Amino acid sequence: MFVDMPPGTGDVPLTIFQSVPVDGIVIVTTPQELVSLIVTKAVKMAKMMNIPVIALVENMSYIECPDCGKKIFPFGQSRAEEEAAKFGIPLAARIPIDPRAAKAFDNGLADNFYDGALKGCGDIIEKSFPAKNQ
């Protein structure tokens, strides 16, 4: 089961960690510098509660120019690799901003939209829980 929670270490994550058996978490970040503080707090809270941090995923990593394919970083250059390395966890995916996403989601096609960007994340999660994937 996946539970999507708000960022940080507030009441929602704390309540979930205390009341639901959690096998591990994937922390989702964005390229803004301030977010790295929130990621640090979340990793520390998970470690204090003996919950494995499986991977880091960067959302809104970049937008690709539809004309030339150049990557544009509207929130600044990514530091996700540094963040992941700092905590010894894999960077599982960098999810781009894609204007086509809203249309795909509205048409019920969300499952396949980020297939390529999220492939690494699925692989890491499956390897983290081999007995549960059979």
Short mmCIF file of C-alpha atoms in Angstrom, two decimals:
data_model
loop_
_atom_site.label_atom_id
_atom_site.label_comp_id
_atom_site.label_asym_id
_atom_site.label_seq_id
_atom_site.Cartn_x
_atom_site.Cartn_y
_atom_site.Cartn_z
CA MET A 1 0.00 0.00 0.00
CA PHE A 2 1.23 3.49 -0.80
CA VAL A 3 0.25 6.49 1.31
CA ASP A 4 0.78 9.94 -0.16
CA MET A 5 1.47 12.37 2.67
CA PRO A 6 2.18 16.08 2.93
CA PRO A 7 5.84 17.05 3.13
CA GLY A 8 7.68 17.39 6.38
CA THR A 9 7.44 15.93 9.84
CA GLY A 10 4.05 17.18 10.98
CA ASP A 11 1.08 15.38 12.48
CA VAL A 12 0.10 13.37 9.39
CA PRO A 13 3.43 11.54 8.87
CA LEU A 14 3.88 11.07 12.59
CA THR A 15 0.40 9.59 12.98
CA ILE A 16 0.86 7.28 9.99
CA PHE A 17 4.27 6.11 11.25
CA GLN A 18 2.81 5.35 14.68
CA SER A 19 -0.44 3.69 13.60
CA VAL A 20 0.22 1.87 10.31
CA PRO A 21 2.91 -0.77 9.76
CA VAL A 22 5.38 0.95 7.44
CA ASP A 23 7.94 -1.14 5.55
CA GLY A 24 9.72 1.88 4.11
CA ILE A 25 9.27 5.32 2.64
CA VAL A 26 10.14 7.10 -0.58
CA ILE A 27 10.79 10.77 -0.02
CA VAL A 28 9.70 13.13 -2.78
CA THR A 29 11.55 16.40 -3.11
CA THR A 30 11.71 19.37 -5.46
CA PRO A 31 14.73 21.37 -6.63
CA GLN A 32 14.18 24.39 -4.35
CA GLU A 33 16.99 24.87 -1.84
CA LEU A 34 14.65 25.23 1.15
CA VAL A 35 13.18 21.80 0.44
CA SER A 36 16.48 20.13 1.34
CA LEU A 37 15.85 21.15 4.97
CA ILE A 38 12.48 19.41 4.89
CA VAL A 39 14.05 16.30 3.34
CA THR A 40 16.70 16.24 6.08
CA LYS A 41 14.01 16.41 8.77
CA ALA A 42 11.98 13.65 7.11
CA VAL A 43 14.99 11.34 6.82
CA LYS A 44 15.94 11.96 10.46
CA MET A 45 12.39 11.30 11.64
CA ALA A 46 12.23 8.05 9.67
CA LYS A 47 15.53 6.89 11.13
CA MET A 48 14.42 7.77 14.68
CA MET A 49 11.31 5.64 14.13
CA ASN A 50 13.30 2.78 12.52
CA ILE A 51 11.58 3.20 9.15
CA PRO A 52 13.85 2.56 6.16
CA VAL A 53 14.16 5.32 3.59
CA ILE A 54 14.09 3.42 0.30
CA ALA A 55 14.76 6.20 -2.18
CA LEU A 56 14.55 9.86 -3.08
CA VAL A 57 12.45 11.08 -6.01
CA GLU A 58 12.73 14.60 -7.40
CA ASN A 59 9.46 16.02 -8.70
CA MET A 60 9.25 19.10 -10.95
CA SER A 61 12.91 18.56 -11.76
CA TYR A 62 12.90 20.35 -15.10
CA ILE A 63 10.79 21.19 -18.12
CA GLU A 64 11.86 20.16 -21.58
CA CYS A 65 11.55 22.72 -24.37
CA PRO A 66 9.10 21.28 -26.92
CA ASP A 67 10.97 22.94 -29.79
CA CYS A 68 14.62 22.12 -29.09
CA GLY A 69 14.53 19.53 -26.29
CA LYS A 70 16.73 21.63 -23.98
CA LYS A 71 16.12 21.07 -20.27
CA ILE A 72 15.08 24.21 -18.39
CA PHE A 73 15.35 24.28 -14.60
CA PRO A 74 12.66 26.75 -13.41
CA PHE A 75 13.34 26.00 -9.73
CA GLY A 76 17.11 26.02 -10.00
CA GLN A 77 19.66 23.35 -10.75
CA SER A 78 18.93 19.99 -9.18
CA ARG A 79 20.80 18.94 -6.05
CA ALA A 80 18.95 15.65 -5.74
CA GLU A 81 22.04 13.49 -6.35
CA GLU A 82 23.88 15.31 -3.56
CA GLU A 83 20.92 14.93 -1.22
CA ALA A 84 20.56 11.23 -1.94
CA ALA A 85 24.30 10.65 -1.49
CA LYS A 86 24.30 12.57 1.78
CA PHE A 87 21.83 10.06 3.23
CA GLY A 88 23.14 6.99 1.41
CA ILE A 89 19.89 6.41 -0.47
CA PRO A 90 19.37 6.02 -4.21
CA LEU A 91 17.96 8.79 -6.36
CA ALA A 92 15.22 6.77 -8.00
CA ALA A 93 13.75 9.29 -10.44
CA ARG A 94 13.69 12.84 -11.67
CA ILE A 95 10.18 13.66 -12.77
CA PRO A 96 9.89 16.53 -15.26
CA ILE A 97 7.19 19.14 -15.44
CA ASP A 98 5.17 18.18 -18.49
CA PRO A 99 2.15 20.21 -19.60
CA ARG A 100 0.72 17.07 -21.20
CA ALA A 101 0.42 15.47 -17.76
CA ALA A 102 -2.82 17.26 -16.81
CA LYS A 103 -4.49 16.15 -20.03
CA ALA A 104 -3.32 12.56 -19.58
CA PHE A 105 -4.53 12.50 -15.98
CA ASP A 106 -7.90 14.00 -16.96
CA ASN A 107 -8.29 11.23 -19.53
CA GLY A 108 -7.46 8.45 -17.08
CA LEU A 109 -4.03 7.78 -18.57
CA ALA A 110 -1.94 8.59 -15.51
CA ASP A 111 -0.68 5.03 -15.10
CA ASN A 112 1.47 5.16 -18.21
CA PHE A 113 2.34 8.83 -18.42
CA TYR A 114 5.56 8.88 -16.40
CA ASP A 115 6.44 5.27 -17.12
CA GLY A 116 10.00 6.02 -18.18
CA ALA A 117 10.75 8.56 -15.46
CA LEU A 118 9.44 6.30 -12.72
CA LYS A 119 10.89 2.99 -13.95
CA GLY A 120 13.93 3.30 -11.70
CA CYS A 121 11.74 3.99 -8.70
CA GLY A 122 9.66 0.87 -9.25
CA ASP A 123 12.78 -1.23 -9.63
CA ILE A 124 14.26 0.07 -6.37
CA ILE A 125 11.02 -0.53 -4.46
CA GLU A 126 10.69 -4.07 -5.82
CA LYS A 127 14.29 -4.88 -4.86
CA SER A 128 13.69 -3.51 -1.36
CA PHE A 129 10.86 -5.96 -0.72
CA PRO A 130 11.61 -9.13 -2.72
CA ALA A 131 9.47 -11.45 -0.59
CA LYS A 132 6.40 -9.21 -0.92
CA ASN A 133 6.57 -9.10 -4.72
CA GLN A 134 5.85 -12.79 -5.30
#
